[in-house]
Coordinates of C-alpha atoms in Angstrom, one line a residue:
M1 CA 31.7 -144.3 -72.7
D2 CA 32.1 -147.5 -70.7
L3 CA 33.7 -149.3 -73.6
Y4 CA 36.4 -146.5 -74.0
Q5 CA 37.1 -146.7 -70.4
Q6 CA 37.4 -150.4 -70.4
I7 CA 39.8 -150.4 -73.4
F8 CA 42.0 -147.6 -71.8
F9 CA 42.2 -149.3 -68.3
I10 CA 42.8 -152.8 -69.6
T11 CA 45.5 -151.6 -72.1
L12 CA 47.2 -149.5 -69.3
T13 CA 47.1 -152.3 -66.8
I14 CA 48.3 -155.1 -69.1
A15 CA 51.2 -152.8 -70.3
F16 CA 52.4 -152.2 -66.8
G17 CA 51.9 -155.9 -65.9
L18 CA 54.2 -156.8 -68.9
L19 CA 56.7 -154.3 -67.9
H20 CA 57.1 -155.7 -64.4
F21 CA 57.0 -159.3 -65.6
I22 CA 60.0 -158.4 -67.9
L23 CA 61.8 -156.9 -64.9
F24 CA 61.2 -160.0 -63.0
L25 CA 62.7 -162.1 -65.8
Y26 CA 65.9 -160.0 -65.7
N27 CA 66.0 -160.3 -61.8
R28 CA 64.2 -163.3 -60.5
R29 CA 65.2 -162.7 -56.9
L30 CA 63.0 -159.6 -56.8
K31 CA 59.6 -161.3 -56.3
S32 CA 57.8 -157.9 -55.9
N33 CA 57.9 -157.5 -59.7
L34 CA 56.3 -160.9 -60.3
Y35 CA 53.6 -160.2 -57.7
F36 CA 52.8 -156.8 -59.1
A37 CA 52.7 -158.2 -62.7
I38 CA 50.2 -160.8 -61.7
F39 CA 48.2 -158.2 -59.7
A40 CA 48.2 -156.0 -62.8
F41 CA 46.9 -158.9 -65.1
L42 CA 44.2 -159.8 -62.4
C43 CA 43.2 -156.1 -62.3
A44 CA 42.8 -156.1 -66.0
A45 CA 40.7 -159.2 -65.9
N46 CA 38.7 -157.7 -63.1
T47 CA 38.1 -154.5 -65.0
F48 CA 37.2 -156.4 -68.2
F49 CA 34.5 -158.4 -66.5
D50 CA 33.2 -155.6 -64.4
F51 CA 32.7 -153.4 -67.5
Q52 CA 31.2 -156.3 -69.4
V53 CA 28.6 -156.6 -66.9
A54 CA 27.4 -153.0 -67.7
L55 CA 27.8 -153.6 -71.5
A56 CA 26.1 -157.0 -71.5
I57 CA 22.7 -157.3 -73.1
G58 CA 20.3 -159.6 -71.2
E59 CA 20.4 -160.9 -67.6
E60 CA 21.9 -164.2 -68.6
K61 CA 25.1 -162.6 -70.1
E62 CA 25.2 -160.1 -67.3
L63 CA 25.2 -162.8 -64.7
F64 CA 27.7 -164.8 -66.7
Y65 CA 30.3 -161.9 -66.7
L66 CA 29.4 -161.2 -63.0
R67 CA 30.3 -164.6 -62.0
F68 CA 33.8 -164.4 -63.6
H69 CA 34.2 -160.9 -62.0
R70 CA 33.4 -162.5 -58.5
A71 CA 35.9 -165.3 -59.3
V72 CA 38.8 -163.0 -60.1
M73 CA 38.3 -160.4 -57.3
P74 CA 39.8 -162.5 -54.4
Y75 CA 43.0 -163.2 -56.2
T76 CA 43.5 -159.7 -57.1
S77 CA 43.4 -158.8 -53.4
I78 CA 45.7 -161.8 -52.5
F79 CA 48.5 -160.7 -54.9
A80 CA 48.0 -157.1 -53.9
L81 CA 48.9 -158.3 -50.4
L82 CA 51.8 -160.4 -51.5
F83 CA 53.2 -157.3 -53.4
I84 CA 53.1 -155.3 -50.3
Y85 CA 54.5 -158.0 -48.1
S86 CA 57.5 -158.3 -50.6
L87 CA 58.3 -154.7 -50.2
F88 CA 57.9 -154.3 -46.4
E89 CA 58.2 -157.7 -44.8
H90 CA 60.9 -160.4 -45.0
R91 CA 58.5 -163.2 -44.8
I92 CA 54.8 -163.8 -45.4
P93 CA 53.0 -163.6 -42.0
K94 CA 50.5 -166.3 -40.8
Q95 CA 47.4 -163.8 -41.1
F96 CA 48.0 -163.7 -44.8
W97 CA 47.1 -167.4 -45.1
L98 CA 43.9 -166.8 -43.0
I99 CA 42.9 -163.7 -45.1
S100 CA 43.5 -165.8 -48.2
C101 CA 41.4 -168.6 -47.1
G102 CA 38.6 -166.2 -46.4
L103 CA 38.9 -164.4 -49.7
V104 CA 38.9 -167.7 -51.7
T105 CA 35.9 -169.2 -49.7
T106 CA 33.7 -166.1 -50.0
G107 CA 34.8 -165.7 -53.7
I108 CA 33.5 -169.2 -54.3
L109 CA 30.3 -168.3 -52.6
A110 CA 30.0 -165.1 -54.6
V111 CA 30.4 -167.2 -57.9
F112 CA 27.3 -169.2 -57.0
E113 CA 25.4 -166.2 -55.7
P114 CA 27.0 -163.1 -57.3
V115 CA 24.6 -160.7 -55.7
G116 CA 23.3 -162.4 -52.5
N117 CA 26.9 -163.6 -51.2
F118 CA 28.8 -160.6 -52.5
S119 CA 28.6 -158.8 -49.2
Y120 CA 30.7 -161.6 -47.6
L121 CA 33.4 -161.1 -50.1
L122 CA 33.4 -157.4 -49.4
V123 CA 34.0 -158.0 -45.7
F124 CA 37.3 -159.8 -46.5
Q125 CA 38.0 -157.0 -49.1
I126 CA 37.8 -154.6 -46.1
V127 CA 40.1 -156.9 -44.0
V128 CA 42.6 -156.7 -46.9
L129 CA 42.3 -152.9 -46.8
I130 CA 43.0 -152.8 -43.1
E131 CA 46.1 -155.1 -43.4
A132 CA 47.5 -153.1 -46.3
I133 CA 47.1 -149.8 -44.3
R134 CA 48.9 -151.5 -41.4
L135 CA 51.8 -152.6 -43.7
M136 CA 52.0 -149.1 -45.1
I137 CA 52.3 -147.6 -41.7
V138 CA 54.9 -150.2 -40.6
G139 CA 56.9 -149.4 -43.9
I140 CA 56.8 -145.7 -43.2
R141 CA 57.8 -146.0 -39.6
R142 CA 60.7 -148.1 -40.5
K143 CA 61.7 -145.6 -43.2
E144 CA 61.7 -148.4 -45.9
D145 CA 63.0 -147.1 -49.2
G146 CA 60.0 -145.8 -51.4
A147 CA 57.4 -146.7 -48.7
R148 CA 55.7 -143.3 -48.9
I149 CA 55.6 -143.4 -52.7
I150 CA 54.0 -146.8 -52.8
A151 CA 51.7 -145.8 -49.8
V152 CA 50.4 -142.9 -51.9
G153 CA 49.6 -145.0 -54.9
F154 CA 47.8 -147.6 -52.8
A155 CA 46.0 -144.8 -50.9
F156 CA 44.4 -143.8 -54.3
L157 CA 43.4 -147.4 -55.0
F158 CA 41.9 -147.8 -51.7
A159 CA 40.1 -144.6 -51.9
F160 CA 38.4 -145.4 -55.2
S161 CA 37.9 -149.1 -54.1
S162 CA 36.2 -147.8 -50.9
Y163 CA 34.0 -145.8 -53.1
D164 CA 32.9 -148.9 -55.0
T165 CA 32.4 -150.7 -51.8
L166 CA 30.2 -148.0 -50.4
M167 CA 28.2 -148.0 -53.5
D168 CA 27.8 -151.8 -53.4
F169 CA 26.3 -151.5 -49.8
G170 CA 24.1 -148.7 -50.9
V171 CA 25.7 -146.2 -48.7
I172 CA 26.3 -143.6 -51.5
A173 CA 25.2 -143.0 -54.9
A174 CA 27.4 -142.9 -58.1
I175 CA 29.2 -139.6 -58.5
D176 CA 29.0 -138.2 -62.0
D177 CA 27.7 -141.5 -63.1
I178 CA 31.0 -143.3 -62.3
Q179 CA 29.9 -146.9 -61.7
N180 CA 33.5 -148.3 -61.3
G181 CA 35.9 -146.2 -59.4
Y182 CA 38.7 -148.6 -58.7
P183 CA 40.3 -148.4 -62.2
F184 CA 40.9 -144.7 -61.6
G185 CA 42.5 -145.7 -58.3
F186 CA 44.7 -148.2 -60.1
V187 CA 45.9 -145.5 -62.4
G188 CA 47.1 -143.6 -59.3
L189 CA 48.9 -146.7 -58.2
L190 CA 50.6 -147.0 -61.7
I191 CA 51.8 -143.6 -61.5
S192 CA 53.3 -144.1 -58.1
M193 CA 54.9 -147.2 -59.3
S194 CA 56.4 -145.3 -62.3
V195 CA 57.8 -142.7 -59.8
Y196 CA 59.1 -145.6 -57.6
L197 CA 60.8 -147.5 -60.6
A198 CA 62.3 -144.3 -61.9
R199 CA 63.7 -143.4 -58.4
D200 CA 64.9 -147.1 -58.0
F201 CA 66.6 -147.0 -61.4
A202 CA 68.3 -143.7 -60.5
K203 CA 69.4 -145.0 -57.1
T204 CA 70.7 -148.3 -58.8
N205 CA 72.6 -146.4 -61.3
E206 CA 74.1 -144.2 -58.7
R207 CA 75.2 -147.2 -56.6
M208 CA 76.7 -148.8 -59.6
L209 CA 78.6 -145.6 -60.5
T210 CA 79.7 -145.4 -56.8
K211 CA 80.9 -149.0 -56.9
E212 CA 82.6 -148.5 -60.2
R213 CA 84.5 -145.5 -58.8
Q214 CA 85.4 -147.4 -55.7
A215 CA 86.6 -150.4 -57.8
K216 CA 88.8 -148.0 -59.8
E217 CA 90.1 -146.4 -56.6
L218 CA 90.9 -149.9 -55.1
E219 CA 92.6 -150.9 -58.3
L220 CA 94.7 -147.8 -58.3
K221 CA 95.7 -148.3 -54.6
Q222 CA 96.4 -152.0 -55.4
R223 CA 98.7 -151.0 -58.2
L224 CA 100.4 -148.4 -55.9
L225 CA 100.9 -151.0 -53.3
E226 CA 102.2 -153.5 -55.8
A227 CA 104.7 -150.8 -57.0
E228 CA 105.7 -150.0 -53.5
D229 CA 106.2 -153.7 -52.6
A230 CA 108.2 -154.2 -55.8
R231 CA 110.3 -151.2 -54.9
K232 CA 110.9 -152.4 -51.3
S233 CA 111.5 -155.9 -52.5
K234 CA 114.2 -154.6 -54.9
E235 CA 115.8 -152.5 -52.2
L236 CA 115.8 -155.4 -49.8
E237 CA 117.3 -157.7 -52.4
E238 CA 120.0 -155.1 -53.1
A239 CA 120.7 -154.8 -49.3
R240 CA 120.8 -158.6 -49.0
K241 CA 123.4 -158.8 -51.8
L242 CA 125.3 -155.9 -50.3
Q243 CA 125.3 -157.6 -46.9
L244 CA 126.5 -161.0 -48.4
S245 CA 129.1 -159.3 -50.4
M246 CA 130.6 -157.8 -47.1
L247 CA 130.9 -161.3 -45.5
P248 CA 133.9 -163.5 -46.3
K249 CA 133.5 -167.0 -47.7
C250 CA 136.6 -169.0 -46.7
I251 CA 140.1 -168.4 -45.4
N252 CA 143.0 -169.9 -47.3
E253 CA 145.8 -167.6 -46.2
V254 CA 146.5 -168.9 -42.6
E255 CA 149.0 -172.0 -42.7
G256 CA 147.7 -175.0 -40.8
L257 CA 144.1 -173.7 -40.5
D258 CA 141.0 -174.4 -42.5
V259 CA 138.4 -171.7 -41.8
C260 CA 134.9 -171.4 -43.7
F261 CA 131.8 -169.6 -43.1
D262 CA 128.2 -169.9 -44.2
M263 CA 124.9 -168.0 -43.4
K264 CA 121.2 -168.6 -44.3
P265 CA 119.2 -165.5 -43.0
A266 CA 115.4 -165.9 -42.2
T267 CA 114.8 -162.7 -44.1
E268 CA 116.4 -160.7 -47.0
V269 CA 118.5 -158.8 -44.5
G270 CA 119.6 -160.7 -41.4
G271 CA 121.4 -159.7 -38.2
D272 CA 124.0 -162.4 -38.4
Y273 CA 127.7 -161.3 -38.8
Y274 CA 131.0 -162.9 -39.2
D275 CA 134.3 -161.7 -40.4
Y276 CA 138.1 -162.2 -40.0
N277 CA 141.4 -160.3 -40.0
V278 CA 145.0 -161.6 -40.5
S279 CA 147.6 -159.3 -39.0
E280 CA 151.1 -158.8 -40.4
D281 CA 152.5 -161.2 -37.6
G282 CA 150.1 -164.0 -38.8
T283 CA 147.6 -163.5 -36.0
L284 CA 144.1 -164.6 -37.0
T285 CA 141.2 -162.7 -35.6
V286 CA 137.7 -164.2 -36.2
A287 CA 134.5 -162.4 -35.2
I288 CA 130.9 -163.7 -35.1
G289 CA 127.9 -161.7 -34.0
D290 CA 124.1 -161.6 -34.0
A291 CA 122.2 -158.2 -34.1
T292 CA 118.8 -157.8 -32.5
G293 CA 115.9 -158.4 -34.9
H294 CA 116.0 -158.7 -38.6
G295 CA 115.7 -156.3 -41.7
I296 CA 117.2 -153.0 -42.4
K297 CA 118.0 -152.1 -38.7
A298 CA 119.9 -155.3 -38.1
G299 CA 121.8 -154.7 -41.5
I300 CA 122.7 -151.2 -40.3
M301 CA 124.2 -152.6 -37.1
V302 CA 126.1 -155.3 -39.1
S303 CA 127.7 -152.6 -41.3
I304 CA 128.7 -150.5 -38.3
I305 CA 130.4 -153.5 -36.5
K306 CA 132.2 -154.4 -39.8
S307 CA 133.6 -150.9 -40.1
L308 CA 134.8 -151.0 -36.6
F309 CA 136.2 -154.5 -36.9
I310 CA 138.0 -153.6 -40.1
G311 CA 139.5 -150.5 -38.5
N312 CA 140.4 -151.9 -35.0
A313 CA 140.4 -155.6 -34.8
G314 CA 144.1 -156.2 -35.5
Q315 CA 145.3 -153.1 -33.5
T316 CA 143.8 -153.7 -30.0
D317 CA 143.1 -156.5 -27.6
I318 CA 139.7 -158.0 -27.5
P319 CA 138.1 -156.3 -24.4
A320 CA 139.4 -152.9 -25.6
F321 CA 137.7 -153.5 -29.0
F322 CA 134.4 -154.3 -27.2
E323 CA 134.6 -151.2 -25.2
K324 CA 135.5 -149.0 -28.1
S325 CA 132.6 -150.4 -30.2
S326 CA 130.0 -150.0 -27.5
K327 CA 131.1 -146.5 -26.9
T328 CA 130.8 -145.7 -30.7
I329 CA 127.4 -147.3 -30.9
R330 CA 126.1 -145.3 -28.0
Q331 CA 127.3 -142.1 -29.5
M332 CA 125.4 -142.8 -32.7
G333 CA 122.0 -142.9 -30.7
L334 CA 120.6 -146.0 -32.5
G335 CA 118.1 -146.7 -29.8
N336 CA 117.3 -150.4 -29.1
L337 CA 119.8 -151.7 -31.4
Y338 CA 122.3 -154.3 -30.0
M339 CA 124.6 -157.0 -31.0
A340 CA 125.9 -160.1 -29.3
M341 CA 129.4 -160.8 -30.3
M342 CA 132.4 -163.2 -29.8
I343 CA 136.0 -162.6 -31.0
V344 CA 138.5 -165.5 -31.3
R345 CA 142.2 -164.8 -31.7
I346 CA 144.6 -167.6 -32.8
K347 CA 148.4 -166.9 -32.6
D348 CA 151.2 -169.4 -32.5
G349 CA 148.8 -172.3 -31.8
N350 CA 147.2 -170.5 -28.8
L351 CA 143.6 -169.5 -28.9
T352 CA 142.1 -166.5 -27.0
C353 CA 138.5 -165.6 -27.1
S354 CA 136.1 -163.1 -25.5
S355 CA 132.3 -163.0 -25.6
A356 CA 129.7 -160.4 -25.2
G357 CA 126.2 -162.2 -25.1
I358 CA 127.3 -165.1 -27.3
P359 CA 126.7 -168.7 -26.0
P360 CA 129.7 -170.8 -24.8
L361 CA 132.6 -171.8 -27.0
F362 CA 132.7 -175.5 -28.1
I363 CA 136.0 -177.2 -29.2
Y364 CA 136.0 -180.6 -31.0
R365 CA 138.9 -182.9 -30.4
S366 CA 139.1 -185.2 -33.3
A367 CA 141.7 -187.4 -31.7
T368 CA 139.4 -188.3 -28.9
K369 CA 136.2 -187.6 -30.7
S370 CA 135.1 -185.3 -27.8
V371 CA 133.6 -181.9 -27.4
E372 CA 134.9 -179.4 -24.7
E373 CA 132.8 -176.5 -23.6
F374 CA 134.4 -173.3 -22.5
V375 CA 132.2 -171.0 -20.4
I376 CA 133.4 -167.4 -20.7
K377 CA 132.7 -165.3 -17.5

């Protein structure tokens, strides 16, 4: 019976150890899989030597396998702690190194005296049990993911390990002739780990599906934004072309005068405006303006002023034009849309100008190479 149990438990633990080692190879940042794999391999070795003691014929062989069993035991507990720390702690605490030193030291003593010094090793096994219980409680209180599932599995292992410890101290006798209880506890831990892995895989897949869905939504939004930007850019470009088409280039129809214009807006649609009108009697009327802001609103103001200028510039005097334009704009209810403007009228060699918010007028005298400033009040 012991041989069948030995084969079953060793095969099961090695299989799970290989599974977690492969999982570690695919994701080396997750150290918990590596610790659990080593823990499983050590448990398999521990189980092998423990059952070999019962199967051995003769005291010499029994003592031989018992020494190996005592040598493996401390490291099984060490990697069990490392596995739990990797799940519930961000770093390995100082007490781990003290516990490990105690386990290794008492393990060495137990190798030399497998029976006489075994009680020292059991004391540190109990310390490991207490530390593991503390970590489980901390993990559950923090609501760590999967803490309760892992805790149930280790509870099985601790319960059956405690059964073995109590038998070793002679506190209780074997129940139903079960001399090694901890392999049964390890089966409980393997079952809980299977549940934990299945749950973790399901959550990982769910997160991946959620991220994939979010990525598709973001891609769709990005495409919509790009399409909207392209549409707006096209509209602004058309508005820019329309605005530039409404502005004159140069004047060649007034004798004795060379007049030319140029504009470089900061945005697609600017608020700068200039225009001219030549009346039937040869009077040249030039307008320059600057609407508040930039963009579509400024372009609207420029379009309004151009319409007013074309319809009224040559028929009224300058102040009357300003007054009529202001009245019309107020009636349209455009809000905080304004335009600074200057109109210059040239007739028979005389220049008349009027300004509404535009800086002073400068006249350059080529004969004297001087600039005159005319402040309009």
